[in-house]
């Protein structure tokens, strides 16, 4: 694998990318220069004696292993234990297969983190102090960081925040019209998420268009299980639909997106719902799932709608209406639109959703190229619109690769001898 793993941008070696959740750890070992995956997998039921690791060493099939010890540390040790098996540590040139760092997805960086950072004691303390903003996610992300520290002390680690990219938003976009102390004391403001994906796809869009990112006005829609839209002006985020939490904005798989905040008081009184019940309903029983009653998965909802299921059709109508409305709203922060970019599982694969959204956005100068759209822009350098003032594109995201690249770049500061 030697040559293909070595990068041009100071990125020789391999990076372990980790996304540690409350009971799962997703991981990939990849070459930041080429994006080549060496290992990938997921550990589930972490923290219990039933913990199980599914790991794939390319091109071999997936192997399942039981991990009775179950802790984050046991999971990380086992993953790292696969490295020598792969022959990576003994690569002939001693560098190309070397593990140069671990990159962690961290959900919430608050106002403190505006870019990815090398992890040290102070960074760990700061992530911990942002945990009230993401009580389910940040502690799990930290558990991953601490497990790597325990198993491989000295390995450079990098934290990559979902929120960091949006810290360039102007206050008109990030402040809510609520009492001042809610912001100054409790940090209630719009932070935005999916930042790592937006960084990746906007850079890739500039490459595909052959124009500098610093001269482009883009709206990007990341449509996966969570969905958001962002306005990116000259490479910087100026607005986005997600807010203090990833609940605000678009209709999602199981999340409601925007609702009238008056719903809380109304249902607390009328239905005697508690805060936990209201939160739970808006996060897990709403969105495509809540409306269609069929599924949270767009493919299944599309199939049911095609068979005439009325609730599934309604779910699609609301999804598309809200998405088109959000996209046009984002243009306000740009003053001019050069390209509309679709990414994430739905954005990359659903010609139906993209076609219906473009049909609503003719007034922005967008017209669907039906054939290119059906082919997900594969033969047209991403383009799915006809010639016009604005281009619509499909640009597949790769958050793991973005995390790996940040990690390689920052790890080179710790051990400069490893960088060419
Ligand atoms: P996550 O946010 O968990 O990373 P993904 O980005 O993989 O999720 O997106 C998952 C969503 O993408 C699901 O709603 C799934 O139905 C949808 N999706 C994937 N392939 C298609 C397809 N061919 N057509 C429509 N939707 C699709």
PDB file of N, CA and C in Angstrom, residues 188-254:
ATOM      1  N   UNK A 188     -27.415  30.563  25.741  1.00  0.00           N
ATOM      2  CA  UNK A 188     -28.490  30.267  24.787  1.00  0.00           C
ATOM      3  C   UNK A 188     -28.307  31.120  23.523  1.00  0.00           C
ATOM      4  N   UNK A 189     -27.855  30.491  22.457  1.00  0.00           N
ATOM      5  CA  UNK A 189     -27.623  31.128  21.162  1.00  0.00           C
ATOM      6  C   UNK A 189     -27.617  30.019  20.109  1.00  0.00           C
ATOM      7  N   UNK A 190     -27.554  30.399  18.861  1.00  0.00           N
ATOM      8  CA  UNK A 190     -27.454  29.394  17.811  1.00  0.00           C
ATOM      9  C   UNK A 190     -25.968  29.044  17.641  1.00  0.00           C
ATOM     10  N   UNK A 191     -25.638  27.744  17.740  1.00  0.00           N
ATOM     11  CA  UNK A 191     -24.265  27.287  17.512  1.00  0.00           C
ATOM     12  C   UNK A 191     -24.127  26.635  16.135  1.00  0.00           C
ATOM     13  N   UNK A 192     -25.132  25.831  15.768  1.00  0.00           N
ATOM     14  CA  UNK A 192     -25.062  25.130  14.486  1.00  0.00           C
ATOM     15  C   UNK A 192     -24.232  23.861  14.595  1.00  0.00           C
ATOM     16  N   UNK A 193     -24.526  22.894  13.719  1.00  0.00           N
ATOM     17  CA  UNK A 193     -23.831  21.597  13.740  1.00  0.00           C
ATOM     18  C   UNK A 193     -23.477  21.196  12.298  1.00  0.00           C
ATOM     19  N   UNK A 194     -22.996  19.972  12.123  1.00  0.00           N
ATOM     20  CA  UNK A 194     -22.567  19.470  10.800  1.00  0.00           C
ATOM     21  C   UNK A 194     -21.418  20.291  10.211  1.00  0.00           C
ATOM     22  N   UNK A 195     -20.690  21.024  11.073  1.00  0.00           N
ATOM     23  CA  UNK A 195     -19.649  21.919  10.566  1.00  0.00           C
ATOM     24  C   UNK A 195     -18.539  21.197   9.816  1.00  0.00           C
ATOM     25  N   UNK A 196     -18.184  19.994  10.277  1.00  0.00           N
ATOM     26  CA  UNK A 196     -17.099  19.248   9.627  1.00  0.00           C
ATOM     27  C   UNK A 196     -17.520  18.865   8.209  1.00  0.00           C
ATOM     28  N   UNK A 197     -18.773  18.479   8.062  1.00  0.00           N
ATOM     29  CA  UNK A 197     -19.283  18.142   6.733  1.00  0.00           C
ATOM     30  C   UNK A 197     -19.310  19.386   5.838  1.00  0.00           C
ATOM     31  N   UNK A 198     -19.760  20.518   6.366  1.00  0.00           N
ATOM     32  CA  UNK A 198     -19.807  21.736   5.545  1.00  0.00           C
ATOM     33  C   UNK A 198     -18.410  22.161   5.111  1.00  0.00           C
ATOM     34  N   UNK A 199     -17.428  21.996   5.989  1.00  0.00           N
ATOM     35  CA  UNK A 199     -16.062  22.353   5.599  1.00  0.00           C
ATOM     36  C   UNK A 199     -15.599  21.488   4.442  1.00  0.00           C
ATOM     37  N   UNK A 200     -15.914  20.181   4.563  1.00  0.00           N
ATOM     38  CA  UNK A 200     -15.468  19.259   3.515  1.00  0.00           C
ATOM     39  C   UNK A 200     -16.162  19.561   2.183  1.00  0.00           C
ATOM     40  N   UNK A 201     -17.493  19.668   2.197  1.00  0.00           N
ATOM     41  CA  UNK A 201     -18.197  19.783   0.905  1.00  0.00           C
ATOM     42  C   UNK A 201     -18.006  21.147   0.254  1.00  0.00           C
ATOM     43  N   UNK A 202     -17.827  22.188   1.050  1.00  0.00           N
ATOM     44  CA  UNK A 202     -17.640  23.491   0.400  1.00  0.00           C
ATOM     45  C   UNK A 202     -16.256  23.562  -0.261  1.00  0.00           C
ATOM     46  N   UNK A 203     -15.240  22.977   0.391  1.00  0.00           N
ATOM     47  CA  UNK A 203     -13.910  22.937  -0.235  1.00  0.00           C
ATOM     48  C   UNK A 203     -13.955  22.106  -1.516  1.00  0.00           C
ATOM     49  N   UNK A 204     -14.659  20.992  -1.457  1.00  0.00           N
ATOM     50  CA  UNK A 204     -14.780  20.103  -2.626  1.00  0.00           C
ATOM     51  C   UNK A 204     -15.572  20.790  -3.751  1.00  0.00           C
ATOM     52  N   UNK A 205     -16.592  21.549  -3.381  1.00  0.00           N
ATOM     53  CA  UNK A 205     -17.386  22.274  -4.376  1.00  0.00           C
ATOM     54  C   UNK A 205     -16.498  23.253  -5.138  1.00  0.00           C
ATOM     55  N   UNK A 206     -15.656  23.981  -4.403  1.00  0.00           N
ATOM     56  CA  UNK A 206     -14.750  24.940  -5.048  1.00  0.00           C
ATOM     57  C   UNK A 206     -13.830  24.215  -6.033  1.00  0.00           C
ATOM     58  N   UNK A 207     -13.339  23.031  -5.598  1.00  0.00           N
ATOM     59  CA  UNK A 207     -12.470  22.230  -6.480  1.00  0.00           C
ATOM     60  C   UNK A 207     -13.218  21.841  -7.751  1.00  0.00           C
ATOM     61  N   UNK A 208     -14.462  21.352  -7.565  1.00  0.00           N
ATOM     62  CA  UNK A 208     -15.240  20.894  -8.717  1.00  0.00           C
ATOM     63  C   UNK A 208     -15.564  22.045  -9.666  1.00  0.00           C
ATOM     64  N   UNK A 209     -15.791  23.226  -9.095  1.00  0.00           N
ATOM     65  CA  UNK A 209     -16.128  24.386  -9.931  1.00  0.00           C
ATOM     66  C   UNK A 209     -14.882  25.057 -10.510  1.00  0.00           C
ATOM     67  N   UNK A 210     -13.705  24.692  -9.958  1.00  0.00           N
ATOM     68  CA  UNK A 210     -12.459  25.307 -10.418  1.00  0.00           C
ATOM     69  C   UNK A 210     -12.396  26.783 -10.063  1.00  0.00           C
ATOM     70  N   UNK A 211     -12.994  27.127  -8.906  1.00  0.00           N
ATOM     71  CA  UNK A 211     -12.966  28.532  -8.465  1.00  0.00           C
ATOM     72  C   UNK A 211     -12.512  28.582  -7.009  1.00  0.00           C
ATOM     73  N   UNK A 212     -11.872  29.679  -6.586  1.00  0.00           N
ATOM     74  CA  UNK A 212     -11.430  29.743  -5.181  1.00  0.00           C
ATOM     75  C   UNK A 212     -12.628  29.798  -4.229  1.00  0.00           C
ATOM     76  N   UNK A 213     -12.535  29.029  -3.148  1.00  0.00           N
ATOM     77  CA  UNK A 213     -13.616  29.023  -2.153  1.00  0.00           C
ATOM     78  C   UNK A 213     -13.847  30.421  -1.589  1.00  0.00           C
ATOM     79  N   UNK A 214     -12.768  31.182  -1.513  1.00  0.00           N
ATOM     80  CA  UNK A 214     -12.859  32.530  -0.923  1.00  0.00           C
ATOM     81  C   UNK A 214     -13.647  33.512  -1.805  1.00  0.00           C
ATOM     82  N   UNK A 215     -14.081  33.042  -2.977  1.00  0.00           N
ATOM     83  CA  UNK A 215     -14.889  33.935  -3.829  1.00  0.00           C
ATOM     84  C   UNK A 215     -16.277  33.377  -4.076  1.00  0.00           C
ATOM     85  N   UNK A 216     -16.644  32.317  -3.318  1.00  0.00           N
ATOM     86  CA  UNK A 216     -17.925  31.655  -3.609  1.00  0.00           C
ATOM     87  C   UNK A 216     -18.981  31.939  -2.549  1.00  0.00           C
ATOM     88  N   UNK A 217     -20.205  32.091  -3.000  1.00  0.00           N
ATOM     89  CA  UNK A 217     -21.365  32.223  -2.092  1.00  0.00           C
ATOM     90  C   UNK A 217     -22.193  30.938  -2.255  1.00  0.00           C
ATOM     91  N   UNK A 218     -22.199  30.142  -1.196  1.00  0.00           N
ATOM     92  CA  UNK A 218     -22.809  28.812  -1.285  1.00  0.00           C
ATOM     93  C   UNK A 218     -23.897  28.594  -0.244  1.00  0.00           C
ATOM     94  N   UNK A 219     -24.930  27.851  -0.632  1.00  0.00           N
ATOM     95  CA  UNK A 219     -25.836  27.274   0.357  1.00  0.00           C
ATOM     96  C   UNK A 219     -25.644  25.767   0.268  1.00  0.00           C
ATOM     97  N   UNK A 220     -25.387  25.136   1.414  1.00  0.00           N
ATOM     98  CA  UNK A 220     -25.204  23.690   1.432  1.00  0.00           C
ATOM     99  C   UNK A 220     -26.270  23.075   2.324  1.00  0.00           C
ATOM    100  N   UNK A 221     -26.821  21.944   1.865  1.00  0.00           N
ATOM    101  CA  UNK A 221     -27.840  21.227   2.646  1.00  0.00           C
ATOM    102  C   UNK A 221     -27.280  19.863   3.012  1.00  0.00           C
ATOM    103  N   UNK A 222     -27.014  19.652   4.304  1.00  0.00           N
ATOM    104  CA  UNK A 222     -26.580  18.343   4.783  1.00  0.00           C
ATOM    105  C   UNK A 222     -27.840  17.594   5.225  1.00  0.00           C
ATOM    106  N   UNK A 223     -28.229  16.582   4.455  1.00  0.00           N
ATOM    107  CA  UNK A 223     -29.482  15.871   4.714  1.00  0.00           C
ATOM    108  C   UNK A 223     -29.202  14.404   5.005  1.00  0.00           C
ATOM    109  N   UNK A 224     -29.035  14.074   6.280  1.00  0.00           N
ATOM    110  CA  UNK A 224     -28.821  12.682   6.688  1.00  0.00           C
ATOM    111  C   UNK A 224     -29.954  12.308   7.631  1.00  0.00           C
ATOM    112  N   UNK A 225     -29.625  11.606   8.734  1.00  0.00           N
ATOM    113  CA  UNK A 225     -30.666  11.402   9.745  1.00  0.00           C
ATOM    114  C   UNK A 225     -30.978  12.730  10.417  1.00  0.00           C
ATOM    115  N   UNK A 226     -29.925  13.513  10.678  1.00  0.00           N
ATOM    116  CA  UNK A 226     -30.110  14.913  11.062  1.00  0.00           C
ATOM    117  C   UNK A 226     -29.989  15.749   9.796  1.00  0.00           C
ATOM    118  N   UNK A 227     -30.740  16.841   9.730  1.00  0.00           N
ATOM    119  CA  UNK A 227     -30.715  17.664   8.512  1.00  0.00           C
ATOM    120  C   UNK A 227     -30.494  19.122   8.882  1.00  0.00           C
ATOM    121  N   UNK A 228     -29.638  19.799   8.098  1.00  0.00           N
ATOM    122  CA  UNK A 228     -29.499  21.242   8.284  1.00  0.00           C
ATOM    123  C   UNK A 228     -29.074  21.880   6.975  1.00  0.00           C
ATOM    124  N   UNK A 229     -29.190  23.205   6.938  1.00  0.00           N
ATOM    125  CA  UNK A 229     -28.739  23.991   5.792  1.00  0.00           C
ATOM    126  C   UNK A 229     -27.805  25.062   6.328  1.00  0.00           C
ATOM    127  N   UNK A 230     -26.756  25.396   5.568  1.00  0.00           N
ATOM    128  CA  UNK A 230     -25.854  26.470   5.990  1.00  0.00           C
ATOM    129  C   UNK A 230     -25.552  27.392   4.824  1.00  0.00           C
ATOM    130  N   UNK A 231     -25.322  28.663   5.153  1.00  0.00           N
ATOM    131  CA  UNK A 231     -24.893  29.645   4.161  1.00  0.00           C
ATOM    132  C   UNK A 231     -23.403  29.863   4.362  1.00  0.00           C
ATOM    133  N   UNK A 232     -22.614  29.687   3.298  1.00  0.00           N
ATOM    134  CA  UNK A 232     -21.159  29.792   3.409  1.00  0.00           C
ATOM    135  C   UNK A 232     -20.670  30.855   2.420  1.00  0.00           C
ATOM    136  N   UNK A 233     -20.150  31.925   2.995  1.00  0.00           N
ATOM    137  CA  UNK A 233     -19.747  33.078   2.192  1.00  0.00           C
ATOM    138  C   UNK A 233     -18.228  33.191   2.217  1.00  0.00           C
ATOM    139  N   UNK A 234     -17.602  33.139   1.074  1.00  0.00           N
ATOM    140  CA  UNK A 234     -16.141  33.228   0.972  1.00  0.00           C
ATOM    141  C   UNK A 234     -15.444  32.233   1.916  1.00  0.00           C
ATOM    142  N   UNK A 235     -16.036  31.058   2.090  1.00  0.00           N
ATOM    143  CA  UNK A 235     -15.429  30.010   2.916  1.00  0.00           C
ATOM    144  C   UNK A 235     -15.822  30.029   4.388  1.00  0.00           C
ATOM    145  N   UNK A 236     -16.603  31.031   4.808  1.00  0.00           N
ATOM    146  CA  UNK A 236     -16.979  31.121   6.234  1.00  0.00           C
ATOM    147  C   UNK A 236     -18.491  30.972   6.395  1.00  0.00           C
ATOM    148  N   UNK A 237     -18.893  30.247   7.443  1.00  0.00           N
ATOM    149  CA  UNK A 237     -20.326  30.086   7.706  1.00  0.00           C
ATOM    150  C   UNK A 237     -20.922  31.411   8.171  1.00  0.00           C
ATOM    151  N   UNK A 238     -22.028  31.815   7.554  1.00  0.00           N
ATOM    152  CA  UNK A 238     -22.681  33.060   7.990  1.00  0.00           C
ATOM    153  C   UNK A 238     -24.088  32.815   8.507  1.00  0.00           C
ATOM    154  N   UNK A 239     -24.604  31.604   8.344  1.00  0.00           N
ATOM    155  CA  UNK A 239     -25.926  31.296   8.890  1.00  0.00           C
ATOM    156  C   UNK A 239     -26.151  29.797   8.800  1.00  0.00           C
ATOM    157  N   UNK A 240     -26.991  29.277   9.676  1.00  0.00           N
ATOM    158  CA  UNK A 240     -27.344  27.862   9.603  1.00  0.00           C
ATOM    159  C   UNK A 240     -28.662  27.642  10.320  1.00  0.00           C
ATOM    160  N   UNK A 241     -29.302  26.489  10.040  1.00  0.00           N
ATOM    161  CA  UNK A 241     -30.650  26.280  10.591  1.00  0.00           C
ATOM    162  C   UNK A 241     -30.640  25.632  11.967  1.00  0.00           C
ATOM    163  N   UNK A 242     -29.599  24.850  12.308  1.00  0.00           N
ATOM    164  CA  UNK A 242     -29.584  24.244  13.641  1.00  0.00           C
ATOM    165  C   UNK A 242     -29.142  25.278  14.664  1.00  0.00           C
ATOM    166  N   UNK A 243     -29.510  25.092  15.918  1.00  0.00           N
ATOM    167  CA  UNK A 243     -29.330  26.165  16.874  1.00  0.00           C
ATOM    168  C   UNK A 243     -28.509  25.819  18.094  1.00  0.00           C
ATOM    169  N   UNK A 244     -29.098  26.052  19.273  1.00  0.00           N
ATOM    170  CA  UNK A 244     -28.470  25.675  20.536  1.00  0.00           C
ATOM    171  C   UNK A 244     -28.272  24.158  20.551  1.00  0.00           C
ATOM    172  N   UNK A 245     -29.259  23.467  19.988  1.00  0.00           N
ATOM    173  CA  UNK A 245     -29.241  22.005  19.907  1.00  0.00           C
ATOM    174  C   UNK A 245     -29.497  21.602  18.450  1.00  0.00           C
ATOM    175  N   UNK A 246     -29.263  20.327  18.127  1.00  0.00           N
ATOM    176  CA  UNK A 246     -29.540  19.887  16.749  1.00  0.00           C
ATOM    177  C   UNK A 246     -31.023  19.604  16.508  1.00  0.00           C
ATOM    178  N   UNK A 247     -31.887  20.232  17.288  1.00  0.00           N
ATOM    179  CA  UNK A 247     -33.333  20.013  17.110  1.00  0.00           C
ATOM    180  C   UNK A 247     -33.951  21.081  16.224  1.00  0.00           C
ATOM    181  N   UNK A 248     -33.306  22.239  16.129  1.00  0.00           N
ATOM    182  CA  UNK A 248     -33.909  23.359  15.399  1.00  0.00           C
ATOM    183  C   UNK A 248     -33.775  23.188  13.881  1.00  0.00           C
ATOM    184  N   UNK A 249     -34.711  23.769  13.166  1.00  0.00           N
ATOM    185  CA  UNK A 249     -34.556  23.884  11.713  1.00  0.00           C
ATOM    186  C   UNK A 249     -35.423  22.930  10.924  1.00  0.00           C
ATOM    187  N   UNK A 250     -34.774  22.155  10.066  1.00  0.00           N
ATOM    188  CA  UNK A 250     -35.482  21.311   9.092  1.00  0.00           C
ATOM    189  C   UNK A 250     -36.181  20.119   9.737  1.00  0.00           C
ATOM    190  N   UNK A 251     -37.086  19.527   8.991  1.00  0.00           N
ATOM    191  CA  UNK A 251     -37.672  18.233   9.360  1.00  0.00           C
ATOM    192  C   UNK A 251     -36.571  17.180   9.213  1.00  0.00           C
ATOM    193  N   UNK A 252     -36.458  16.264  10.201  1.00  0.00           N
ATOM    194  CA  UNK A 252     -35.405  15.239  10.147  1.00  0.00           C
ATOM    195  C   UNK A 252     -36.026  13.847  10.270  1.00  0.00           C
ATOM    196  N   UNK A 253     -35.180  12.829  10.414  1.00  0.00           N
ATOM    197  CA  UNK A 253     -35.688  11.455  10.493  1.00  0.00           C
ATOM    198  C   UNK A 253     -36.713  11.297  11.610  1.00  0.00           C
ATOM    199  N   UNK A 254     -36.285  11.621  12.841  1.00  0.00           N
ATOM    200  CA  UNK A 254     -37.219  11.501  13.982  1.00  0.00           C
ATOM    201  C   UNK A 254     -37.387  12.820  14.724  1.00  0.00           C
TER     202      UNK A 254
END
